[in-house]
Amino acid sequence: MTIATYDARHLIEAEHVSKSFDSAKSSESVIVLRDVSLRVQSGEMVAIVGPSGSGKSTLLYCLAGLEPVTGGAVKLFGRDVSGLRRNTLAKLRRDHVGFVFQSYNLIPSLTAAENAGLPGRLARRRGAVAAAQESLRAVGLGERDRFLPGKLSGGQQQRVAIARVLASGASLVFADEPTGALDTRTGEQVLSLLRDAAAGERSVVMVTHDLEAAARADRVLVLRDGVIHAELLSPTSDSVLDAVRAAGEEAPAA
Ligand code: ADP
Ligand code: MG
């Protein structure tokens, strides 16, 4: 689908976003995000860090249009997602949004190559199959293209999920702990791919608890109790560590 004219600098605009979930135990709802406002420019890589339970994944889902917000608004490409019809939102996500889930979410009955090529095929993009093979090679899995997810390690499945997003041509890439299951060297490889992906018309928003990974971003947002506690421009691993400590988290083991 084509995107209407919008301020092309800002692929994502979140304005005073709040999010709460109904509690199973009591009549009170659980507030997970409070008054979060942020913008993501095209070509930018933004990292979100913060203690476990601070709302990082929820924020990512809201920004990607996967979870409705309770208050405020999320605009993608200048369009308020809560005002879109289901089908329109589904198409917008299919054509322009890629998501690397913490749990990979690969389709068990499809091979690595078929999984990586699926978004492109669903969007009827020409060259989807070739793009998938290329992305699998880029994440170091060119030889495993015919493997089913069940025959791959957690780290390999995570790399297939990343290949899937890279092959999709999505201009908004979201990744929840994309290096969580990877060893240092492979994590570094994947991070470089995401770093390179954030250019031109494409942006990357990544949740991570890896300080080195966060420091590769253009900007780091520190979340605490559902609030943006700090924003770091030109982050370094030291400045991210200081900010995360200040947000009340123990320093993660190196
Ligand atoms: P993080 O990714 O920073 O660890 P999450 O966004 O996963 O944090 O969760 C933040 C809080 O929201 C947690 O207290 C979690 O229990 C709660 N939460 C997340 N998703 C749901 C849900 N679907 N229903 C109820 N509570 C939820
Ligand atoms: Mg999470």
PDB file of C-alpha atoms and ligand atoms in Angstrom:
ATOM      1  CA  MET A   1       0.000   0.000   0.000  1.00  0.00           C
ATOM      2  CA  THR A   2       1.152   3.546  -0.526  1.00  0.00           C
ATOM      3  CA  ILE A   3       1.715   5.887   2.347  1.00  0.00           C
ATOM      4  CA  ALA A   4       0.085   9.289   2.377  1.00  0.00           C
ATOM      5  CA  THR A   5       2.302  12.323   2.595  1.00  0.00           C
ATOM      6  CA  TYR A   6       3.667  12.854   6.072  1.00  0.00           C
ATOM      7  CA  ASP A   7       6.607  14.493   7.761  1.00  0.00           C
ATOM      8  CA  ALA A   8       9.070  11.953   6.425  1.00  0.00           C
ATOM      9  CA  ARG A   9      11.559  12.694   9.161  1.00  0.00           C
ATOM     10  CA  HIS A  10       9.441  10.933  11.755  1.00  0.00           C
ATOM     11  CA  LEU A  11       8.503   7.355  10.995  1.00  0.00           C
ATOM     12  CA  ILE A  12       7.213   6.947  14.548  1.00  0.00           C
ATOM     13  CA  GLU A  13       5.583   9.517  16.778  1.00  0.00           C
ATOM     14  CA  ALA A  14       4.307   8.462  20.181  1.00  0.00           C
ATOM     15  CA  GLU A  15       2.393  11.140  22.023  1.00  0.00           C
ATOM     16  CA  HIS A  16       1.565  10.770  25.715  1.00  0.00           C
ATOM     17  CA  VAL A  17       1.153   7.036  25.377  1.00  0.00           C
ATOM     18  CA  SER A  18      -0.195   5.118  28.333  1.00  0.00           C
ATOM     19  CA  LYS A  19      -0.911   1.425  28.506  1.00  0.00           C
ATOM     20  CA  SER A  20      -2.594  -0.635  31.163  1.00  0.00           C
ATOM     21  CA  PHE A  21      -3.738  -4.221  31.361  1.00  0.00           C
ATOM     22  CA  ASP A  22      -6.765  -5.518  33.208  1.00  0.00           C
ATOM     23  CA  SER A  23      -5.575  -7.470  36.186  1.00  0.00           C
ATOM     24  CA  ALA A  24      -6.758 -11.045  36.513  1.00  0.00           C
ATOM     25  CA  LYS A  25      -6.595 -10.829  40.313  1.00  0.00           C
ATOM     26  CA  SER A  26      -8.211  -7.511  41.167  1.00  0.00           C
ATOM     27  CA  SER A  27     -10.545  -5.018  39.590  1.00  0.00           C
ATOM     28  CA  GLU A  28      -7.699  -2.524  39.323  1.00  0.00           C
ATOM     29  CA  SER A  29      -5.763  -2.465  36.090  1.00  0.00           C
ATOM     30  CA  VAL A  30      -1.986  -2.658  35.939  1.00  0.00           C
ATOM     31  CA  ILE A  31      -0.376   0.470  34.522  1.00  0.00           C
ATOM     32  CA  VAL A  32       2.620  -0.486  32.406  1.00  0.00           C
ATOM     33  CA  LEU A  33       3.354   2.699  30.405  1.00  0.00           C
ATOM     34  CA  ARG A  34       2.737   6.261  31.577  1.00  0.00           C
ATOM     35  CA  ASP A  35       2.864   9.344  29.378  1.00  0.00           C
ATOM     36  CA  VAL A  36       5.533   8.137  26.978  1.00  0.00           C
ATOM     37  CA  SER A  37       6.314  10.544  24.164  1.00  0.00           C
ATOM     38  CA  LEU A  38       9.019   9.909  21.608  1.00  0.00           C
ATOM     39  CA  ARG A  39       9.856  10.253  17.960  1.00  0.00           C
ATOM     40  CA  VAL A  40      11.976   8.093  15.722  1.00  0.00           C
ATOM     41  CA  GLN A  41      13.463   9.607  12.598  1.00  0.00           C
ATOM     42  CA  SER A  42      14.126   7.793   9.379  1.00  0.00           C
ATOM     43  CA  GLY A  43      17.614   6.305   9.274  1.00  0.00           C
ATOM     44  CA  GLU A  44      17.858   6.272  13.043  1.00  0.00           C
ATOM     45  CA  MET A  45      18.650   3.378  15.362  1.00  0.00           C
ATOM     46  CA  VAL A  46      17.125   3.760  18.820  1.00  0.00           C
ATOM     47  CA  ALA A  47      17.803   1.404  21.719  1.00  0.00           C
ATOM     48  CA  ILE A  48      15.469   0.977  24.680  1.00  0.00           C
ATOM     49  CA  VAL A  49      17.027  -0.247  27.916  1.00  0.00           C
ATOM     50  CA  GLY A  50      15.756  -0.574  31.465  1.00  0.00           C
ATOM     51  CA  PRO A  51      15.139  -3.009  34.280  1.00  0.00           C
ATOM     52  CA  SER A  52      13.155  -6.173  33.688  1.00  0.00           C
ATOM     53  CA  GLY A  53       9.446  -5.422  33.941  1.00  0.00           C
ATOM     54  CA  SER A  54       9.893  -1.716  33.161  1.00  0.00           C
ATOM     55  CA  GLY A  55       7.648  -2.003  30.091  1.00  0.00           C
ATOM     56  CA  LYS A  56      10.201  -2.289  27.270  1.00  0.00           C
ATOM     57  CA  SER A  57       8.455  -5.077  25.344  1.00  0.00           C
ATOM     58  CA  THR A  58       5.048  -3.480  25.856  1.00  0.00           C
ATOM     59  CA  LEU A  59       6.366  -0.182  24.504  1.00  0.00           C
ATOM     60  CA  LEU A  60       7.807  -1.951  21.467  1.00  0.00           C
ATOM     61  CA  TYR A  61       4.454  -3.692  20.779  1.00  0.00           C
ATOM     62  CA  CYS A  62       2.599  -0.386  21.097  1.00  0.00           C
ATOM     63  CA  LEU A  63       5.047   1.396  18.781  1.00  0.00           C
ATOM     64  CA  ALA A  64       4.714  -1.395  16.211  1.00  0.00           C
ATOM     65  CA  GLY A  65       0.913  -1.239  16.265  1.00  0.00           C
ATOM     66  CA  LEU A  66       0.714  -4.771  17.685  1.00  0.00           C
ATOM     67  CA  GLU A  67      -0.903  -3.628  20.948  1.00  0.00           C
ATOM     68  CA  PRO A  68      -3.506  -0.869  21.170  1.00  0.00           C
ATOM     69  CA  VAL A  69      -2.574   1.985  23.509  1.00  0.00           C
ATOM     70  CA  THR A  70      -4.834   2.873  26.430  1.00  0.00           C
ATOM     71  CA  GLY A  71      -4.226   6.616  26.165  1.00  0.00           C
ATOM     72  CA  GLY A  72      -2.361   8.976  23.863  1.00  0.00           C
ATOM     73  CA  ALA A  73      -1.488   8.074  20.294  1.00  0.00           C
ATOM     74  CA  VAL A  74       1.037   6.212  18.171  1.00  0.00           C
ATOM     75  CA  LYS A  75       1.539   7.488  14.662  1.00  0.00           C
ATOM     76  CA  LEU A  76       3.383   5.431  12.084  1.00  0.00           C
ATOM     77  CA  PHE A  77       4.280   7.290   8.898  1.00  0.00           C
ATOM     78  CA  GLY A  78       2.088  10.117  10.136  1.00  0.00           C
ATOM     79  CA  ARG A  79      -1.021   7.962  10.615  1.00  0.00           C
ATOM     80  CA  ASP A  80      -2.614   7.381  13.992  1.00  0.00           C
ATOM     81  CA  VAL A  81      -2.756   3.589  14.172  1.00  0.00           C
ATOM     82  CA  SER A  82      -5.772   3.548  16.499  1.00  0.00           C
ATOM     83  CA  GLY A  83      -7.783   5.314  13.790  1.00  0.00           C
ATOM     84  CA  LEU A  84      -7.010   2.682  11.151  1.00  0.00           C
ATOM     85  CA  ARG A  85      -9.331  -0.137  10.221  1.00  0.00           C
ATOM     86  CA  ARG A  86      -8.083  -3.600  11.093  1.00  0.00           C
ATOM     87  CA  ASN A  87      -7.297  -4.454   7.483  1.00  0.00           C
ATOM     88  CA  THR A  88      -5.529  -1.184   6.843  1.00  0.00           C
ATOM     89  CA  LEU A  89      -3.383  -1.631   9.937  1.00  0.00           C
ATOM     90  CA  ALA A  90      -2.647  -5.237   8.957  1.00  0.00           C
ATOM     91  CA  LYS A  91      -1.525  -4.087   5.508  1.00  0.00           C
ATOM     92  CA  LEU A  92       0.564  -1.269   6.932  1.00  0.00           C
ATOM     93  CA  ARG A  93       2.300  -3.763   9.212  1.00  0.00           C
ATOM     94  CA  ARG A  94       2.705  -6.339   6.465  1.00  0.00           C
ATOM     95  CA  ASP A  95       4.260  -3.899   4.018  1.00  0.00           C
ATOM     96  CA  HIS A  96       6.271  -1.628   6.280  1.00  0.00           C
ATOM     97  CA  VAL A  97       6.857  -3.101   9.731  1.00  0.00           C
ATOM     98  CA  GLY A  98       9.215  -5.916  10.690  1.00  0.00           C
ATOM     99  CA  PHE A  99       9.372  -7.390  14.180  1.00  0.00           C
ATOM    100  CA  VAL A 100      11.987  -9.665  15.717  1.00  0.00           C
ATOM    101  CA  PHE A 101      10.220 -11.258  18.675  1.00  0.00           C
ATOM    102  CA  GLN A 102      12.056 -12.353  21.780  1.00  0.00           C
ATOM    103  CA  SER A 103      10.559 -15.809  21.186  1.00  0.00           C
ATOM    104  CA  TYR A 104      11.474 -15.735  17.430  1.00  0.00           C
ATOM    105  CA  ASN A 105       7.929 -16.755  16.296  1.00  0.00           C
ATOM    106  CA  LEU A 106       9.085 -18.868  13.357  1.00  0.00           C
ATOM    107  CA  ILE A 107       6.584 -21.145  11.635  1.00  0.00           C
ATOM    108  CA  PRO A 108       7.626 -24.688  12.625  1.00  0.00           C
ATOM    109  CA  SER A 109       6.506 -26.367   9.388  1.00  0.00           C
ATOM    110  CA  LEU A 110       8.457 -23.987   7.128  1.00  0.00           C
ATOM    111  CA  THR A 111      12.181 -24.190   6.406  1.00  0.00           C
ATOM    112  CA  ALA A 112      14.585 -21.416   7.403  1.00  0.00           C
ATOM    113  CA  ALA A 113      14.480 -20.036   3.847  1.00  0.00           C
ATOM    114  CA  GLU A 114      10.670 -20.220   3.690  1.00  0.00           C
ATOM    115  CA  ASN A 115      10.376 -18.459   7.050  1.00  0.00           C
ATOM    116  CA  ALA A 116      12.812 -15.738   5.999  1.00  0.00           C
ATOM    117  CA  GLY A 117      10.982 -15.211   2.697  1.00  0.00           C
ATOM    118  CA  LEU A 118       7.437 -15.256   4.054  1.00  0.00           C
ATOM    119  CA  PRO A 119       6.830 -11.517   4.633  1.00  0.00           C
ATOM    120  CA  GLY A 120       8.143 -10.677   1.170  1.00  0.00           C
ATOM    121  CA  ARG A 121       5.959 -13.350  -0.392  1.00  0.00           C
ATOM    122  CA  LEU A 122       2.867 -12.210   1.522  1.00  0.00           C
ATOM    123  CA  ALA A 123       3.531  -8.664   0.341  1.00  0.00           C
ATOM    124  CA  ARG A 124       4.032 -10.094  -3.187  1.00  0.00           C
ATOM    125  CA  ARG A 125       7.404  -8.454  -3.385  1.00  0.00           C
ATOM    126  CA  ARG A 126       9.463  -9.408  -6.403  1.00  0.00           C
ATOM    127  CA  GLY A 127      12.699 -11.191  -5.570  1.00  0.00           C
ATOM    128  CA  ALA A 128      11.424 -12.211  -2.122  1.00  0.00           C
ATOM    129  CA  VAL A 129      12.959 -15.691  -2.339  1.00  0.00           C
ATOM    130  CA  ALA A 130      16.356 -14.403  -3.441  1.00  0.00           C
ATOM    131  CA  ALA A 131      16.268 -11.720  -0.739  1.00  0.00           C
ATOM    132  CA  ALA A 132      15.581 -14.392   1.878  1.00  0.00           C
ATOM    133  CA  GLN A 133      18.557 -16.489   0.726  1.00  0.00           C
ATOM    134  CA  GLU A 134      20.758 -13.414   0.757  1.00  0.00           C
ATOM    135  CA  SER A 135      19.682 -12.472   4.300  1.00  0.00           C
ATOM    136  CA  LEU A 136      20.219 -16.016   5.533  1.00  0.00           C
ATOM    137  CA  ARG A 137      23.759 -15.852   4.167  1.00  0.00           C
ATOM    138  CA  ALA A 138      24.250 -12.476   5.853  1.00  0.00           C
ATOM    139  CA  VAL A 139      23.362 -13.961   9.251  1.00  0.00           C
ATOM    140  CA  GLY A 140      25.661 -16.931   8.577  1.00  0.00           C
ATOM    141  CA  LEU A 141      22.938 -19.502   7.897  1.00  0.00           C
ATOM    142  CA  GLY A 142      23.224 -19.872   4.127  1.00  0.00           C
ATOM    143  CA  GLU A 143      23.995 -23.563   4.539  1.00  0.00           C
ATOM    144  CA  ARG A 144      20.970 -24.213   6.758  1.00  0.00           C
ATOM    145  CA  ASP A 145      18.322 -22.781   4.445  1.00  0.00           C
ATOM    146  CA  ARG A 146      16.439 -26.084   4.266  1.00  0.00           C
ATOM    147  CA  PHE A 147      16.404 -26.758   8.002  1.00  0.00           C
ATOM    148  CA  LEU A 148      13.147 -26.628   9.928  1.00  0.00           C
ATOM    149  CA  PRO A 149      13.218 -24.386  13.047  1.00  0.00           C
ATOM    150  CA  GLY A 150      13.025 -27.484  15.261  1.00  0.00           C
ATOM    151  CA  LYS A 151      16.399 -28.596  13.900  1.00  0.00           C
ATOM    152  CA  LEU A 152      18.051 -25.262  14.695  1.00  0.00           C
ATOM    153  CA  SER A 153      19.461 -23.986  17.990  1.00  0.00           C
ATOM    154  CA  GLY A 154      17.845 -21.022  19.768  1.00  0.00           C
ATOM    155  CA  GLY A 155      20.559 -18.716  18.494  1.00  0.00           C
ATOM    156  CA  GLN A 156      20.110 -19.976  14.932  1.00  0.00           C
ATOM    157  CA  GLN A 157      16.342 -19.484  15.144  1.00  0.00           C
ATOM    158  CA  GLN A 158      16.940 -15.955  16.373  1.00  0.00           C
ATOM    159  CA  ARG A 159      19.163 -15.348  13.339  1.00  0.00           C
ATOM    160  CA  VAL A 160      16.450 -16.683  11.000  1.00  0.00           C
ATOM    161  CA  ALA A 161      14.021 -14.220  12.624  1.00  0.00           C
ATOM    162  CA  ILE A 162      16.510 -11.437  11.951  1.00  0.00           C
ATOM    163  CA  ALA A 163      17.046 -12.607   8.365  1.00  0.00           C
ATOM    164  CA  ARG A 164      13.253 -12.547   7.942  1.00  0.00           C
ATOM    165  CA  VAL A 165      13.090  -8.903   8.987  1.00  0.00           C
ATOM    166  CA  LEU A 166      16.084  -7.906   6.850  1.00  0.00           C
ATOM    167  CA  ALA A 167      14.661  -9.679   3.791  1.00  0.00           C
ATOM    168  CA  SER A 168      11.230  -8.133   4.256  1.00  0.00           C
ATOM    169  CA  GLY A 169      12.323  -4.665   3.195  1.00  0.00           C
ATOM    170  CA  ALA A 170      10.319  -3.204   6.105  1.00  0.00           C
ATOM    171  CA  SER A 171      11.108   0.427   6.721  1.00  0.00           C
ATOM    172  CA  LEU A 172      10.410   0.072  10.446  1.00  0.00           C
ATOM    173  CA  VAL A 173      12.315  -2.688  12.161  1.00  0.00           C
ATOM    174  CA  PHE A 174      11.558  -3.577  15.779  1.00  0.00           C
ATOM    175  CA  ALA A 175      13.672  -6.066  17.673  1.00  0.00           C
ATOM    176  CA  ASP A 176      13.093  -7.349  21.208  1.00  0.00           C
ATOM    177  CA  GLU A 177      16.397  -8.543  22.671  1.00  0.00           C
ATOM    178  CA  PRO A 178      17.706  -9.548  19.218  1.00  0.00           C
ATOM    179  CA  THR A 179      21.057 -10.718  20.587  1.00  0.00           C
ATOM    180  CA  GLY A 180      19.663 -12.386  23.703  1.00  0.00           C
ATOM    181  CA  ALA A 181      20.282 -15.970  22.529  1.00  0.00           C
ATOM    182  CA  LEU A 182      23.506 -15.317  20.648  1.00  0.00           C
ATOM    183  CA  ASP A 183      27.151 -15.774  21.588  1.00  0.00           C
ATOM    184  CA  THR A 184      29.320 -12.650  21.593  1.00  0.00           C
ATOM    185  CA  ARG A 185      30.667 -13.029  18.073  1.00  0.00           C
ATOM    186  CA  THR A 186      27.331 -13.857  16.439  1.00  0.00           C
ATOM    187  CA  GLY A 187      25.649 -11.134  18.502  1.00  0.00           C
ATOM    188  CA  GLU A 188      28.155  -8.637  17.162  1.00  0.00           C
ATOM    189  CA  GLN A 189      27.429  -9.830  13.591  1.00  0.00           C
ATOM    190  CA  VAL A 190      23.678  -9.463  14.012  1.00  0.00           C
ATOM    191  CA  LEU A 191      24.079  -6.067  15.633  1.00  0.00           C
ATOM    192  CA  SER A 192      26.149  -4.847  12.694  1.00  0.00           C
ATOM    193  CA  LEU A 193      23.405  -5.998  10.330  1.00  0.00           C
ATOM    194  CA  LEU A 194      20.781  -4.103  12.335  1.00  0.00           C
ATOM    195  CA  ARG A 195      23.101  -1.102  12.557  1.00  0.00           C
ATOM    196  CA  ASP A 196      23.540  -1.121   8.769  1.00  0.00           C
ATOM    197  CA  ALA A 197      19.790  -1.588   8.296  1.00  0.00           C
ATOM    198  CA  ALA A 198      19.159   1.754  10.025  1.00  0.00           C
ATOM    199  CA  ALA A 199      19.850   4.057   7.104  1.00  0.00           C
ATOM    200  CA  GLY A 200      18.023   6.054   4.505  1.00  0.00           C
ATOM    201  CA  GLU A 201      14.297   5.498   4.875  1.00  0.00           C
ATOM    202  CA  ARG A 202      14.644   2.697   7.378  1.00  0.00           C
ATOM    203  CA  SER A 203      14.737   2.883  11.166  1.00  0.00           C
ATOM    204  CA  VAL A 204      15.495   0.305  13.835  1.00  0.00           C
ATOM    205  CA  VAL A 205      14.071   0.286  17.361  1.00  0.00           C
ATOM    206  CA  MET A 206      15.669  -2.323  19.565  1.00  0.00           C
ATOM    207  CA  VAL A 207      15.125  -3.424  23.149  1.00  0.00           C
ATOM    208  CA  THR A 208      18.267  -4.770  24.738  1.00  0.00           C
ATOM    209  CA  HIS A 209      19.940  -5.323  28.083  1.00  0.00           C
ATOM    210  CA  ASP A 210      23.334  -5.521  26.390  1.00  0.00           C
ATOM    211  CA  LEU A 211      25.091  -2.227  27.110  1.00  0.00           C
ATOM    212  CA  GLU A 212      27.531  -2.614  24.224  1.00  0.00           C
ATOM    213  CA  ALA A 213      24.609  -3.266  21.888  1.00  0.00           C
ATOM    214  CA  ALA A 214      22.742  -0.219  23.186  1.00  0.00           C
ATOM    215  CA  ALA A 215      25.829   1.929  22.706  1.00  0.00           C
ATOM    216  CA  ARG A 216      25.777   1.121  18.976  1.00  0.00           C
ATOM    217  CA  ALA A 217      22.477   2.984  18.648  1.00  0.00           C
ATOM    218  CA  ASP A 218      22.209   6.658  17.739  1.00  0.00           C
ATOM    219  CA  ARG A 219      20.087   7.243  20.810  1.00  0.00           C
ATOM    220  CA  VAL A 220      19.245   5.303  23.952  1.00  0.00           C
ATOM    221  CA  LEU A 221      16.018   5.616  25.925  1.00  0.00           C
ATOM    222  CA  VAL A 222      16.114   4.399  29.507  1.00  0.00           C
ATOM    223  CA  LEU A 223      12.770   3.114  30.703  1.00  0.00           C
ATOM    224  CA  ARG A 224      11.860   2.819  34.355  1.00  0.00           C
ATOM    225  CA  ASP A 225       8.423   1.880  35.681  1.00  0.00           C
ATOM    226  CA  GLY A 226       6.851   2.677  32.328  1.00  0.00           C
ATOM    227  CA  VAL A 227       8.352   6.163  32.116  1.00  0.00           C
ATOM    228  CA  ILE A 228      11.237   7.412  29.980  1.00  0.00           C
ATOM    229  CA  HIS A 229      13.713   8.103  32.733  1.00  0.00           C
ATOM    230  CA  ALA A 230      16.565   9.351  30.542  1.00  0.00           C
ATOM    231  CA  GLU A 231      17.567   9.846  26.942  1.00  0.00           C
ATOM    232  CA  LEU A 232      21.181   9.509  25.846  1.00  0.00           C
ATOM    233  CA  LEU A 233      22.431  11.065  22.642  1.00  0.00           C
ATOM    234  CA  SER A 234      25.734   9.687  21.311  1.00  0.00           C
ATOM    235  CA  PRO A 235      25.695   6.892  23.896  1.00  0.00           C
ATOM    236  CA  THR A 236      28.763   4.982  25.061  1.00  0.00           C
ATOM    237  CA  SER A 237      28.632   1.722  27.003  1.00  0.00           C
ATOM    238  CA  ASP A 238      29.793   3.672  30.090  1.00  0.00           C
ATOM    239  CA  SER A 239      27.094   6.318  29.783  1.00  0.00           C
ATOM    240  CA  VAL A 240      24.452   3.620  29.218  1.00  0.00           C
ATOM    241  CA  LEU A 241      25.682   1.728  32.280  1.00  0.00           C
ATOM    242  CA  ASP A 242      25.522   4.880  34.409  1.00  0.00           C
ATOM    243  CA  ALA A 243      22.008   5.667  33.186  1.00  0.00           C
ATOM    244  CA  VAL A 244      20.765   2.119  33.752  1.00  0.00           C
ATOM    245  CA  ARG A 245      22.263   2.158  37.263  1.00  0.00           C
ATOM    246  CA  ALA A 246      20.602   5.461  37.945  1.00  0.00           C
ATOM    247  CA  ALA A 247      17.305   3.911  36.803  1.00  0.00           C
ATOM    248  CA  GLY A 248      17.736   1.420  39.606  1.00  0.00           C
ATOM    249  CA  GLU A 249      18.960  -1.696  37.918  1.00  0.00           C
ATOM    250  CA  GLU A 250      21.900  -3.721  39.120  1.00  0.00           C
ATOM    251  CA  ALA A 251      24.684  -3.700  36.552  1.00  0.00           C
ATOM    252  CA  PRO A 252      24.286  -6.791  34.399  1.00  0.00           C
ATOM    253  CA  ALA A 253      27.169  -9.244  34.484  1.00  0.00           C
ATOM    254  CA  ALA A 254      29.695  -8.523  31.741  1.00  0.00           C
TER     255      ALA A 254
HETATM  256  P1  ADP B   1      10.048  -5.683  30.028  1.00  0.00           P
HETATM  257  O1  ADP B   1      10.037  -6.055  28.601  1.00  0.00           O
HETATM  258  O2  ADP B   1      10.689  -4.364  30.325  1.00  0.00           O
HETATM  259  O3  ADP B   1      10.648  -6.750  30.900  1.00  0.00           O
HETATM  260  P2  ADP B   1       7.165  -5.933  29.811  1.00  0.00           P
HETATM  261  O4  ADP B   1       6.741  -4.877  28.878  1.00  0.00           O
HETATM  262  O5  ADP B   1       7.250  -7.328  29.291  1.00  0.00           O
HETATM  263  O6  ADP B   1       8.534  -5.514  30.518  1.00  0.00           O
HETATM  264  O7  ADP B   1       6.176  -5.973  31.056  1.00  0.00           O
HETATM  265  C1  ADP B   1       5.973  -4.844  31.868  1.00  0.00           C
HETATM  266  C2  ADP B   1       4.880  -5.146  32.874  1.00  0.00           C
HETATM  267  O8  ADP B   1       3.643  -5.338  32.199  1.00  0.00           O
HETATM  268  C3  ADP B   1       5.125  -6.401  33.684  1.00  0.00           C
HETATM  269  O9  ADP B   1       4.760  -6.152  35.010  1.00  0.00           O
HETATM  270  C4  ADP B   1       4.204  -7.406  33.034  1.00  0.00           C
HETATM  271  O10 ADP B   1       3.776  -8.349  33.970  1.00  0.00           O
HETATM  272  C5  ADP B   1       3.059  -6.547  32.561  1.00  0.00           C
HETATM  273  N1  ADP B   1       2.408  -7.120  31.362  1.00  0.00           N
HETATM  274  C6  ADP B   1       2.977  -7.251  30.154  1.00  0.00           C
HETATM  275  N2  ADP B   1       2.105  -7.799  29.263  1.00  0.00           N
HETATM  276  C7  ADP B   1       0.963  -8.032  29.975  1.00  0.00           C
HETATM  277  C8  ADP B   1      -0.327  -8.589  29.639  1.00  0.00           C
HETATM  278  N3  ADP B   1      -0.606  -9.012  28.400  1.00  0.00           N
HETATM  279  N4  ADP B   1      -1.249  -8.664  30.622  1.00  0.00           N
HETATM  280  C9  ADP B   1      -0.987  -8.212  31.866  1.00  0.00           C
HETATM  281  N5  ADP B   1       0.195  -7.679  32.249  1.00  0.00           N
HETATM  282  C10 ADP B   1       1.164  -7.591  31.324  1.00  0.00           C
HETATM  283 MG    MG B   2      10.712  -7.741  27.553  1.00  0.00          MG
END
